[in-house]
């Protein structure tokens, strides 16, 4: 995935978050459904942001950004700095 594709995916997920909140507010879905899907989106967003940061770092240091790959949720979510 290149930078534009990652940014496009992030935008799509943010739009989906808004749609879920609207669906909950209008009663089209219940809160359990919203929470489950929002949790999935949050994890995928974290992965996308992580990949984007690592691609940009590789570019900054003269490395090939295409060598950066999506890391597992467990690794991204448990990162401590």
CSV table of C-alpha atoms in Angstrom, one decimal:
chain,number,residue,atom,x,y,z
A,1,UNK,CA,0.0,0.0,0.0
A,2,UNK,CA,1.4,3.4,-0.9
A,3,UNK,CA,0.9,6.6,1.1
A,4,UNK,CA,-2.1,7.7,-0.9
A,5,UNK,CA,-3.8,4.4,-0.5
A,6,UNK,CA,-3.2,4.4,3.3
A,7,UNK,CA,-4.6,8.0,3.6
A,8,UNK,CA,-7.6,6.9,1.5
A,9,UNK,CA,-8.2,4.0,3.8
A,10,UNK,CA,-7.9,6.2,6.9
A,11,UNK,CA,-10.4,8.6,5.4
A,12,UNK,CA,-12.8,5.8,4.6
A,13,UNK,CA,-12.6,4.5,8.2
A,14,UNK,CA,-13.2,7.9,9.7
A,15,UNK,CA,-16.3,8.3,7.5
A,16,UNK,CA,-17.4,4.8,8.6
A,17,UNK,CA,-17.0,5.9,12.3
A,18,UNK,CA,-19.3,8.9,11.6
A,19,UNK,CA,-21.8,6.7,9.8
A,20,UNK,CA,-21.9,4.3,12.8
A,21,UNK,CA,-22.5,7.1,15.2
A,22,UNK,CA,-25.3,8.4,13.0
A,23,UNK,CA,-26.8,5.0,12.7
A,24,UNK,CA,-26.8,4.6,16.5
A,25,UNK,CA,-28.3,8.0,17.0
A,26,UNK,CA,-31.1,7.2,14.6
A,27,UNK,CA,-31.7,3.8,16.0
A,28,UNK,CA,-30.7,1.8,12.9
A,29,UNK,CA,-28.1,-0.1,15.0
A,30,UNK,CA,-27.7,-0.9,18.7
A,31,UNK,CA,-24.8,0.2,20.9
A,32,UNK,CA,-23.3,-3.3,21.0
A,33,UNK,CA,-23.0,-3.4,17.2
A,34,UNK,CA,-21.6,0.1,17.2
A,35,UNK,CA,-19.0,-0.7,19.9
A,36,UNK,CA,-17.8,-3.9,18.2
A,37,UNK,CA,-17.4,-2.2,14.8
A,38,UNK,CA,-15.7,0.9,16.3
A,39,UNK,CA,-13.2,-1.4,18.1
A,40,UNK,CA,-12.3,-3.0,14.8
A,41,UNK,CA,-12.0,0.3,13.1
A,42,UNK,CA,-9.8,1.7,15.9
A,43,UNK,CA,-7.4,-1.2,15.6
A,44,UNK,CA,-7.2,-0.9,11.8
A,45,UNK,CA,-6.7,2.8,12.1
A,46,UNK,CA,-3.8,2.3,14.5
A,47,UNK,CA,-2.3,-0.1,12.0
A,48,UNK,CA,-2.6,2.4,9.1
A,49,UNK,CA,-1.1,5.2,11.1
A,50,UNK,CA,1.7,3.0,12.2
A,51,UNK,CA,2.4,1.9,8.6
A,52,UNK,CA,2.2,5.5,7.4
A,53,UNK,CA,4.7,6.7,10.1
A,54,UNK,CA,7.1,3.9,9.3
A,55,UNK,CA,6.9,4.5,5.5
A,56,UNK,CA,7.6,8.2,6.1
A,57,UNK,CA,10.6,7.4,8.4
A,58,UNK,CA,12.1,5.1,5.8
A,59,UNK,CA,11.7,7.8,3.2
A,60,UNK,CA,13.3,10.4,5.4
A,61,UNK,CA,16.3,8.2,6.0
A,62,UNK,CA,16.8,7.2,2.4
A,63,UNK,CA,15.3,3.7,2.7
A,64,UNK,CA,12.6,2.1,0.5
A,65,UNK,CA,9.2,2.9,2.0
A,66,UNK,CA,7.7,-0.2,0.3
A,67,UNK,CA,9.7,-2.4,2.6
A,68,UNK,CA,7.4,-1.3,5.5
A,69,UNK,CA,4.6,-3.8,6.1
A,70,UNK,CA,1.5,-3.8,8.2
A,71,UNK,CA,2.3,-5.0,11.7
A,72,UNK,CA,-0.1,-7.2,13.6
A,73,UNK,CA,-2.7,-5.6,15.8
A,74,UNK,CA,-1.0,-7.1,18.9
A,75,UNK,CA,2.2,-5.4,18.1
A,76,UNK,CA,0.7,-2.0,17.2
A,77,UNK,CA,-1.7,-1.9,20.1
A,78,UNK,CA,0.9,-2.9,22.8
A,79,UNK,CA,3.6,-0.5,21.6
A,80,UNK,CA,4.9,1.4,24.7
A,81,UNK,CA,7.0,4.1,23.0
